[in-house]
Amino acid sequence: MSKGEPTAADLGEFGLIDRLAAALGAPSDERLVVGIGDDAAVWRAGDAYVIGTTDTLVAGVHFLPDRVAWRDVGWKALAVNVSDVAAMGGTPSFALVTLCVPPETPAGTLDELYAGLRECAEVYGVTVAGGDIVSSSVFTVTVALAGAALVSDGGAPLLLRRNAARPGDLIAVTGPLGGSAGGLRGLREGTQLEHPSLLEAHMHFWPRVDAGDIAVRAGIRSGVDISDGLVQDLAHICEASNVHAELRLDRVPLHPDLIPAYPQDAPLMAATGGEDYELILVGSRGAIELADSALRRHLELPDDEQLTIVGEITAGPADVRVLDASGSEVKFARGGWDHLKRR
Amino acid sequence: MSKGEPTAADLGEFGLIDRLAAALGAPSDERLVVGIGDDAAVWRAGDAYVIGTTDTLVAGVHFLPDRVAWRDVGWKALAVNVSDVAAMGGTPSFALVTLCVPPETPAGTLDELYAGLRECAEVYGVTVAGGDIVSSSVFTVTVALAGAALVSDGGAPLLLRRNAARPGDLIAVTGPLGGSAGGLRGLREGTQLEHPSLLEAHMHFWPRVDAGDIAVRAGIRSGVDISDGLVQDLAHICEASNVHAELRLDRVPLHPDLIPAYPQDAPLMAATGGEDYELILVGSRGAIELADSALRRHLELPDDEQLTIVGEITAGPADVRVLDASGSEVKFARGGWDHLKRR
């Protein structure tokens, strides 16, 4: 190979995905509705639309094997995929589970992992239909999840797309943010036991299939789940839709235990911390209000699981401007998560 | 953990899969047609039937990164999954690709891998619809593949099941065997360049989607692909169908370059070597003959890609008896492949 050739770390996760998409060429199968670049893929199968997604957790990268419960790892491995299906407005159904297992792994560790998988599968109505188990020196769990899209009377799939935000749309989030970032910070600083609700938010989050389903029924057509952080995930919508977003930092709902734990940093942690797995929903005021009212009426959720409007979409450069209560711009280092990039 | 608790290596791949299946409980979703325990899962989506499978390749376990071309790894990563869909009698359609990448991996290595993936995707009509790329110290490529089952006029899926063999059925294979085992042996002994066609059979095999599709159209209802080895994969059918198999070793078609390379061991390598990715088809004489004739007529395949009858199914213990030309039993150490088990 030539000297100075770039490495995976130089390109980063998003660079590698772009490079893969380019190498594969433009897809030609007319059944493909959504390909690389959204929360999940969507394709037609007969008269149905399948939503397909996959996510992987690597020991030492995505979780610290000696600091977490393996049951939580099992939950999370499936839940991150459930959240991707929710972020498309769909309902999860069947999963394939791949485990790369160091041969010396105690069977009891796997039993705990399986219990967490089962718990999440039961809560979200997912059936594990198959998978693969192989040997590796690094423990890895990969879940591929298929779900179903709601289909209109005319036979079209009703989806939450990253590329469907329009100027004039409002930006809403489905719940309080920053809890997961607080839990991760506790783990890193060794203070996780002082803030158990934050640790819980980090390890045992609840994907919002309910909110995604109600959103598409209410006519919302754009959304994403908050895995990289509110600002970065909203930026994905701006880039895909070629619109600008104004985000009001003071309106971002905070996890209730985040302010006592990290009073200084709470707002920025909520805006840039990843892995809350609430949804960002972008739509007309009417659609957002309809969805909010449906969530309140039908699901009788507590107040903090309702929609909160945190900003609006405008015409302008395809990025996110963060504003404080007075309307002044808040500048901070771009957050978000790229495991491959050097920091 | 308690002293003496079993490890993953003690349980082995099949033990771990059984344990996972038990931990998950019996599936209750009435849309599930085939769950854990066949070559792939099958579930209903609207009026279609989705075939779902996943397989993973780990560097150092499934391939030797410094001895193979990365383009071949890309081909193989998708092709092993295509073969699982073929083994159900289905047609592959959409793939999700997960890469665990050491940060120092040269981008050019990934480009080669992507080129091999693309080559296989184009040959088999597969569209890569998404995936995940993460950091790990061990290079791993995992593909999840969805395909479609042929559906009868009555709306039922037509499948090749492991559990559908019946006494009186004939056992056929779709092509010559042992080439992959020969290629692997060459790699291990450092003589791979002396037998390029065997190396090719090992690294760049051609899944038999054509044969699986014709088999279900001809009324064959039982089959499996040869990934673990003819004897072991046939044993999977015997166990799932609770039938006995008599396999005639002298009738097993051999890769043409296997006898010159390994004259002594060729027949046993063909019977027990893994990863040929031809299909074992089990059905009535009429169905086997119909499929064979359809393959000859419609596909105009060379003679060695036709069906060869290698044995028959009888009532009796759920295992495989290997016989020589005189009908005497051939005894040998059980072959097959379990990466996790200690040897």
Short mmCIF file of N, CA, C and O in Angstrom, two decimals, chain A residues 97-190:
data_model
loop_
_atom_site.label_atom_id
_atom_site.label_comp_id
_atom_site.label_asym_id
_atom_site.label_seq_id
_atom_site.Cartn_x
_atom_site.Cartn_y
_atom_site.Cartn_z
N VAL A 97 -29.69 -12.43 15.94
CA VAL A 97 -28.70 -12.06 16.94
C VAL A 97 -27.38 -12.76 16.65
O VAL A 97 -27.34 -13.99 16.59
N THR A 98 -26.31 -11.99 16.46
CA THR A 98 -24.98 -12.55 16.24
C THR A 98 -24.10 -12.27 17.44
O THR A 98 -23.97 -11.12 17.86
N LEU A 99 -23.49 -13.32 17.98
CA LEU A 99 -22.58 -13.16 19.09
C LEU A 99 -21.18 -13.60 18.68
O LEU A 99 -21.01 -14.71 18.16
N CYS A 100 -20.20 -12.73 18.90
CA CYS A 100 -18.79 -13.11 18.82
C CYS A 100 -18.32 -13.29 20.26
O CYS A 100 -18.36 -12.34 21.05
N VAL A 101 -17.91 -14.50 20.61
CA VAL A 101 -17.72 -14.86 22.01
C VAL A 101 -16.31 -15.37 22.25
O VAL A 101 -15.89 -16.35 21.60
N PRO A 102 -15.55 -14.77 23.16
CA PRO A 102 -14.28 -15.38 23.55
C PRO A 102 -14.54 -16.75 24.19
O PRO A 102 -15.47 -16.87 25.01
N PRO A 103 -13.77 -17.77 23.80
CA PRO A 103 -14.07 -19.13 24.27
C PRO A 103 -14.14 -19.26 25.79
O PRO A 103 -14.87 -20.10 26.31
N GLU A 104 -13.41 -18.41 26.51
CA GLU A 104 -13.37 -18.54 27.97
C GLU A 104 -14.55 -17.86 28.66
O GLU A 104 -14.64 -17.85 29.90
N THR A 105 -15.45 -17.26 27.91
CA THR A 105 -16.61 -16.58 28.50
C THR A 105 -17.44 -17.56 29.33
O THR A 105 -17.84 -18.60 28.83
N PRO A 106 -17.74 -17.22 30.59
CA PRO A 106 -18.58 -18.13 31.39
C PRO A 106 -19.99 -18.20 30.81
O PRO A 106 -20.54 -17.19 30.37
N ALA A 107 -20.56 -19.40 30.82
CA ALA A 107 -21.92 -19.57 30.31
C ALA A 107 -22.90 -18.67 31.04
O ALA A 107 -23.87 -18.17 30.46
N GLY A 108 -22.65 -18.42 32.33
CA GLY A 108 -23.55 -17.58 33.11
C GLY A 108 -23.62 -16.15 32.59
O GLY A 108 -24.66 -15.50 32.67
N THR A 109 -22.50 -15.66 32.06
CA THR A 109 -22.49 -14.33 31.46
C THR A 109 -23.44 -14.28 30.27
O THR A 109 -24.21 -13.33 30.10
N LEU A 110 -23.40 -15.33 29.45
CA LEU A 110 -24.28 -15.38 28.29
C LEU A 110 -25.74 -15.52 28.73
O LEU A 110 -26.63 -14.94 28.12
N ASP A 111 -25.97 -16.28 29.80
CA ASP A 111 -27.35 -16.41 30.31
C ASP A 111 -27.91 -15.04 30.70
O ASP A 111 -29.07 -14.73 30.44
N GLU A 112 -27.06 -14.23 31.34
CA GLU A 112 -27.51 -12.87 31.72
C GLU A 112 -27.82 -12.04 30.49
O GLU A 112 -28.84 -11.33 30.43
N LEU A 113 -26.93 -12.12 29.52
CA LEU A 113 -27.14 -11.39 28.27
C LEU A 113 -28.46 -11.83 27.62
O LEU A 113 -29.27 -11.00 27.18
N TYR A 114 -28.68 -13.15 27.55
CA TYR A 114 -29.89 -13.68 26.94
C TYR A 114 -31.14 -13.17 27.69
O TYR A 114 -32.16 -12.87 27.07
N ALA A 115 -31.03 -13.09 29.04
CA ALA A 115 -32.19 -12.63 29.83
C ALA A 115 -32.54 -11.19 29.49
O ALA A 115 -33.71 -10.83 29.37
N GLY A 116 -31.50 -10.35 29.31
CA GLY A 116 -31.75 -8.96 28.94
C GLY A 116 -32.35 -8.85 27.54
O GLY A 116 -33.25 -8.04 27.29
N LEU A 117 -31.85 -9.66 26.62
CA LEU A 117 -32.42 -9.70 25.27
C LEU A 117 -33.89 -10.08 25.33
O LEU A 117 -34.74 -9.48 24.69
N ARG A 118 -34.19 -11.12 26.13
CA ARG A 118 -35.56 -11.61 26.21
C ARG A 118 -36.49 -10.53 26.78
O ARG A 118 -37.59 -10.33 26.30
N GLU A 119 -35.99 -9.85 27.82
CA GLU A 119 -36.79 -8.82 28.47
C GLU A 119 -37.18 -7.75 27.44
O GLU A 119 -38.35 -7.38 27.31
N CYS A 120 -36.19 -7.28 26.69
CA CYS A 120 -36.47 -6.24 25.69
C CYS A 120 -37.38 -6.79 24.58
O CYS A 120 -38.29 -6.10 24.12
N ALA A 121 -37.12 -8.02 24.17
CA ALA A 121 -37.94 -8.63 23.11
C ALA A 121 -39.40 -8.71 23.54
O ALA A 121 -40.32 -8.41 22.76
N GLU A 122 -39.64 -9.09 24.80
CA GLU A 122 -41.02 -9.22 25.27
C GLU A 122 -41.70 -7.86 25.37
O GLU A 122 -42.86 -7.71 24.98
N VAL A 123 -40.98 -6.86 25.89
CA VAL A 123 -41.58 -5.54 26.03
C VAL A 123 -41.99 -4.97 24.67
O VAL A 123 -43.05 -4.38 24.54
N TYR A 124 -41.16 -5.19 23.65
CA TYR A 124 -41.41 -4.56 22.35
C TYR A 124 -42.01 -5.52 21.32
O TYR A 124 -42.10 -5.17 20.14
N GLY A 125 -42.42 -6.71 21.76
CA GLY A 125 -43.08 -7.63 20.83
C GLY A 125 -42.18 -8.15 19.74
O GLY A 125 -42.64 -8.41 18.61
N VAL A 126 -40.89 -8.32 20.06
CA VAL A 126 -39.93 -8.81 19.06
C VAL A 126 -39.69 -10.30 19.27
O VAL A 126 -39.58 -10.77 20.40
N THR A 127 -39.61 -11.05 18.18
CA THR A 127 -39.25 -12.47 18.23
C THR A 127 -37.84 -12.65 17.67
O THR A 127 -37.56 -12.21 16.56
N VAL A 128 -36.96 -13.27 18.45
CA VAL A 128 -35.63 -13.62 17.94
C VAL A 128 -35.79 -14.87 17.09
O VAL A 128 -36.16 -15.93 17.57
N ALA A 129 -35.53 -14.72 15.78
CA ALA A 129 -35.84 -15.78 14.82
C ALA A 129 -34.59 -16.54 14.38
O ALA A 129 -34.72 -17.55 13.69
N GLY A 130 -33.42 -16.10 14.77
CA GLY A 130 -32.20 -16.78 14.35
C GLY A 130 -30.98 -15.96 14.69
O GLY A 130 -31.07 -14.99 15.45
N GLY A 131 -29.82 -16.37 14.13
CA GLY A 131 -28.60 -15.65 14.39
C GLY A 131 -27.38 -16.50 14.12
O GLY A 131 -27.44 -17.47 13.38
N ASP A 132 -26.27 -16.11 14.73
CA ASP A 132 -25.01 -16.80 14.50
C ASP A 132 -24.18 -16.63 15.77
O ASP A 132 -24.22 -15.56 16.40
N ILE A 133 -23.46 -17.68 16.16
CA ILE A 133 -22.57 -17.58 17.32
C ILE A 133 -21.20 -18.09 16.89
O ILE A 133 -21.08 -19.21 16.42
N VAL A 134 -20.18 -17.22 17.02
CA VAL A 134 -18.83 -17.59 16.58
C VAL A 134 -17.82 -17.21 17.66
O VAL A 134 -18.13 -16.47 18.60
N SER A 135 -16.62 -17.71 17.48
CA SER A 135 -15.53 -17.43 18.40
C SER A 135 -14.80 -16.17 17.97
O SER A 135 -14.63 -15.91 16.78
N SER A 136 -14.39 -15.35 18.95
CA SER A 136 -13.57 -14.18 18.67
C SER A 136 -12.87 -13.79 19.97
O SER A 136 -13.33 -14.13 21.05
N SER A 137 -11.77 -13.06 19.87
CA SER A 137 -11.11 -12.62 21.11
C SER A 137 -11.82 -11.41 21.72
O SER A 137 -11.58 -11.07 22.87
N VAL A 138 -12.70 -10.76 20.95
CA VAL A 138 -13.43 -9.59 21.46
C VAL A 138 -14.93 -9.90 21.48
O VAL A 138 -15.50 -10.29 20.46
N PHE A 139 -15.56 -9.71 22.64
CA PHE A 139 -16.99 -9.97 22.73
C PHE A 139 -17.75 -8.89 21.95
O PHE A 139 -17.56 -7.70 22.17
N THR A 140 -18.63 -9.34 21.07
CA THR A 140 -19.44 -8.43 20.26
C THR A 140 -20.84 -9.00 20.14
O THR A 140 -21.00 -10.21 19.96
N VAL A 141 -21.83 -8.15 20.27
CA VAL A 141 -23.20 -8.60 20.01
C VAL A 141 -23.80 -7.68 18.95
O VAL A 141 -23.76 -6.45 19.07
N THR A 142 -24.28 -8.30 17.88
CA THR A 142 -24.86 -7.58 16.74
C THR A 142 -26.29 -8.05 16.57
O THR A 142 -26.55 -9.25 16.53
N VAL A 143 -27.21 -7.11 16.50
CA VAL A 143 -28.60 -7.46 16.25
C VAL A 143 -29.02 -6.86 14.92
O VAL A 143 -28.73 -5.70 14.63
N ALA A 144 -29.65 -7.67 14.09
CA ALA A 144 -30.33 -7.16 12.89
C ALA A 144 -31.82 -7.30 13.16
O ALA A 144 -32.28 -8.35 13.61
N LEU A 145 -32.55 -6.22 12.94
CA LEU A 145 -33.96 -6.19 13.32
C LEU A 145 -34.81 -5.80 12.12
O LEU A 145 -34.49 -4.86 11.40
N ALA A 146 -35.88 -6.56 11.92
CA ALA A 146 -36.86 -6.22 10.88
C ALA A 146 -38.13 -5.73 11.55
O ALA A 146 -38.54 -6.24 12.58
N GLY A 147 -38.73 -4.73 10.95
CA GLY A 147 -39.99 -4.21 11.45
C GLY A 147 -40.91 -3.94 10.28
O GLY A 147 -40.57 -4.19 9.12
N ALA A 148 -42.09 -3.44 10.60
CA ALA A 148 -43.09 -3.16 9.57
C ALA A 148 -43.43 -1.68 9.60
O ALA A 148 -43.57 -1.08 10.66
N ALA A 149 -43.59 -1.10 8.42
CA ALA A 149 -44.05 0.28 8.30
C ALA A 149 -45.57 0.28 8.22
O ALA A 149 -46.19 -0.64 7.68
N LEU A 150 -46.16 1.31 8.79
CA LEU A 150 -47.59 1.54 8.60
C LEU A 150 -47.81 1.86 7.10
O LEU A 150 -47.00 2.55 6.49
N VAL A 151 -48.88 1.32 6.53
CA VAL A 151 -49.14 1.50 5.11
C VAL A 151 -50.43 2.30 4.94
O VAL A 151 -51.44 2.04 5.62
N SER A 152 -50.40 3.30 4.06
CA SER A 152 -51.57 4.14 3.83
C SER A 152 -52.65 3.36 3.08
O SER A 152 -52.38 2.28 2.53
N ASP A 153 -53.86 3.92 3.02
CA ASP A 153 -54.93 3.27 2.26
C ASP A 153 -54.53 3.07 0.81
O ASP A 153 -54.93 2.10 0.16
N GLY A 154 -53.70 3.98 0.31
CA GLY A 154 -53.24 3.86 -1.08
C GLY A 154 -52.09 2.89 -1.26
O GLY A 154 -51.59 2.73 -2.38
N GLY A 155 -51.63 2.27 -0.17
CA GLY A 155 -50.58 1.26 -0.29
C GLY A 155 -49.17 1.80 -0.15
O GLY A 155 -48.20 1.07 -0.38
N ALA A 156 -49.01 3.07 0.25
CA ALA A 156 -47.66 3.65 0.41
C ALA A 156 -47.23 3.55 1.88
O ALA A 156 -48.07 3.61 2.78
N PRO A 157 -45.93 3.40 2.12
CA PRO A 157 -45.45 3.34 3.50
C PRO A 157 -45.46 4.74 4.13
O PRO A 157 -45.10 5.71 3.48
N LEU A 158 -45.88 4.82 5.40
CA LEU A 158 -45.86 6.09 6.14
C LEU A 158 -44.63 6.06 7.04
O LEU A 158 -44.55 5.25 7.96
N LEU A 159 -43.69 6.96 6.77
CA LEU A 159 -42.38 6.89 7.41
C LEU A 159 -41.95 8.24 7.98
O LEU A 159 -42.41 9.29 7.54
N LEU A 160 -41.04 8.17 8.95
CA LEU A 160 -40.32 9.36 9.43
C LEU A 160 -38.97 9.39 8.73
O LEU A 160 -38.11 8.55 9.01
N ARG A 161 -38.79 10.32 7.80
CA ARG A 161 -37.56 10.38 7.03
C ARG A 161 -36.67 11.53 7.50
O ARG A 161 -37.16 12.56 7.95
N ARG A 162 -35.37 11.36 7.34
CA ARG A 162 -34.46 12.47 7.64
C ARG A 162 -34.57 13.58 6.60
O ARG A 162 -34.25 14.72 6.88
N ASN A 163 -35.01 13.23 5.40
CA ASN A 163 -34.99 14.19 4.29
C ASN A 163 -36.33 14.88 4.07
O ASN A 163 -36.54 15.46 3.02
N ALA A 164 -37.23 14.82 5.07
CA ALA A 164 -38.59 15.32 4.85
C ALA A 164 -38.91 16.55 5.70
O ALA A 164 -40.07 16.93 5.82
N ALA A 165 -37.90 17.23 6.26
CA ALA A 165 -38.16 18.46 7.02
C ALA A 165 -38.30 19.63 6.05
O ALA A 165 -37.60 19.69 5.03
N ARG A 166 -39.21 20.57 6.36
CA ARG A 166 -39.48 21.70 5.47
C ARG A 166 -39.47 23.00 6.28
O ARG A 166 -39.89 23.00 7.45
N PRO A 167 -39.03 24.11 5.68
CA PRO A 167 -39.08 25.40 6.40
C PRO A 167 -40.48 25.66 6.92
O PRO A 167 -41.47 25.40 6.22
N GLY A 168 -40.55 26.16 8.16
CA GLY A 168 -41.84 26.37 8.81
C GLY A 168 -42.21 25.24 9.75
O GLY A 168 -43.07 25.42 10.62
N ASP A 169 -41.59 24.06 9.59
CA ASP A 169 -41.87 22.94 10.51
C ASP A 169 -41.37 23.25 11.91
O ASP A 169 -40.38 23.99 12.10
N LEU A 170 -42.03 22.68 12.89
CA LEU A 170 -41.55 22.76 14.28
C LEU A 170 -40.72 21.51 14.59
O LEU A 170 -40.90 20.45 13.99
N ILE A 171 -39.82 21.69 15.58
CA ILE A 171 -38.96 20.59 16.03
C ILE A 171 -39.40 20.22 17.44
O ILE A 171 -39.43 21.07 18.33
N ALA A 172 -39.76 18.96 17.64
CA ALA A 172 -40.17 18.51 18.97
C ALA A 172 -39.30 17.34 19.40
O ALA A 172 -38.76 16.61 18.57
N VAL A 173 -39.16 17.16 20.71
CA VAL A 173 -38.52 15.95 21.24
C VAL A 173 -39.54 15.23 22.11
O VAL A 173 -40.46 15.84 22.66
N THR A 174 -39.37 13.91 22.24
CA THR A 174 -40.40 13.09 22.88
C THR A 174 -40.17 12.87 24.37
O THR A 174 -40.97 12.19 25.02
N GLY A 175 -39.10 13.46 24.96
CA GLY A 175 -38.88 13.26 26.38
C GLY A 175 -37.63 13.99 26.85
O GLY A 175 -36.93 14.61 26.05
N PRO A 176 -37.36 13.90 28.15
CA PRO A 176 -36.22 14.62 28.74
C PRO A 176 -34.90 14.03 28.27
O PRO A 176 -34.78 12.82 28.07
N LEU A 177 -33.92 14.90 28.12
CA LEU A 177 -32.63 14.49 27.55
C LEU A 177 -31.49 14.66 28.56
O LEU A 177 -31.64 15.32 29.58
N GLY A 178 -30.36 14.05 28.22
CA GLY A 178 -29.14 14.23 29.03
C GLY A 178 -28.95 13.16 30.08
O GLY A 178 -27.86 13.05 30.66
N GLY A 179 -29.98 12.37 30.35
CA GLY A 179 -29.84 11.34 31.37
C GLY A 179 -28.75 10.34 31.02
O GLY A 179 -27.93 9.97 31.87
N SER A 180 -28.71 9.93 29.78
CA SER A 180 -27.72 8.94 29.37
C SER A 180 -26.30 9.50 29.46
O SER A 180 -25.38 8.83 29.92
N ALA A 181 -26.14 10.76 29.03
CA ALA A 181 -24.82 11.39 29.13
C ALA A 181 -24.39 11.49 30.59
O ALA A 181 -23.21 11.29 30.92
N GLY A 182 -25.35 11.78 31.48
CA GLY A 182 -25.04 11.83 32.91
C GLY A 182 -24.61 10.47 33.44
O GLY A 182 -23.66 10.36 34.22
N GLY A 183 -25.30 9.43 32.99
CA GLY A 183 -24.95 8.08 33.44
C GLY A 183 -23.57 7.67 32.95
O GLY A 183 -22.78 7.07 33.69
N LEU A 184 -23.27 8.00 31.70
CA LEU A 184 -21.96 7.66 31.13
C LEU A 184 -20.85 8.41 31.87
O LEU A 184 -19.80 7.85 32.18
N ARG A 185 -21.13 9.69 32.19
CA ARG A 185 -20.13 10.48 32.92
C ARG A 185 -19.87 9.88 34.30
O ARG A 185 -18.73 9.80 34.75
N GLY A 186 -20.96 9.43 34.94
CA GLY A 186 -20.80 8.78 36.24
C GLY A 186 -19.93 7.53 36.13
O GLY A 186 -19.04 7.30 36.96
N LEU A 187 -20.17 6.73 35.07
CA LEU A 187 -19.36 5.52 34.87
C LEU A 187 -17.90 5.88 34.68
O LEU A 187 -16.99 5.24 35.22
N ARG A 188 -17.65 6.93 33.90
CA ARG A 188 -16.27 7.31 33.61
C ARG A 188 -15.57 7.87 34.83
O ARG A 188 -14.37 7.69 35.02
N GLU A 189 -16.36 8.59 35.68
CA GLU A 189 -15.76 9.23 36.86
C GLU A 189 -15.88 8.34 38.08
O GLU A 189 -15.42 8.71 39.16
N GLY A 190 -16.49 7.16 37.93
CA GLY A 190 -16.62 6.23 39.06
C GLY A 190 -17.67 6.66 40.07
O GLY A 190 -17.68 6.18 41.20
#
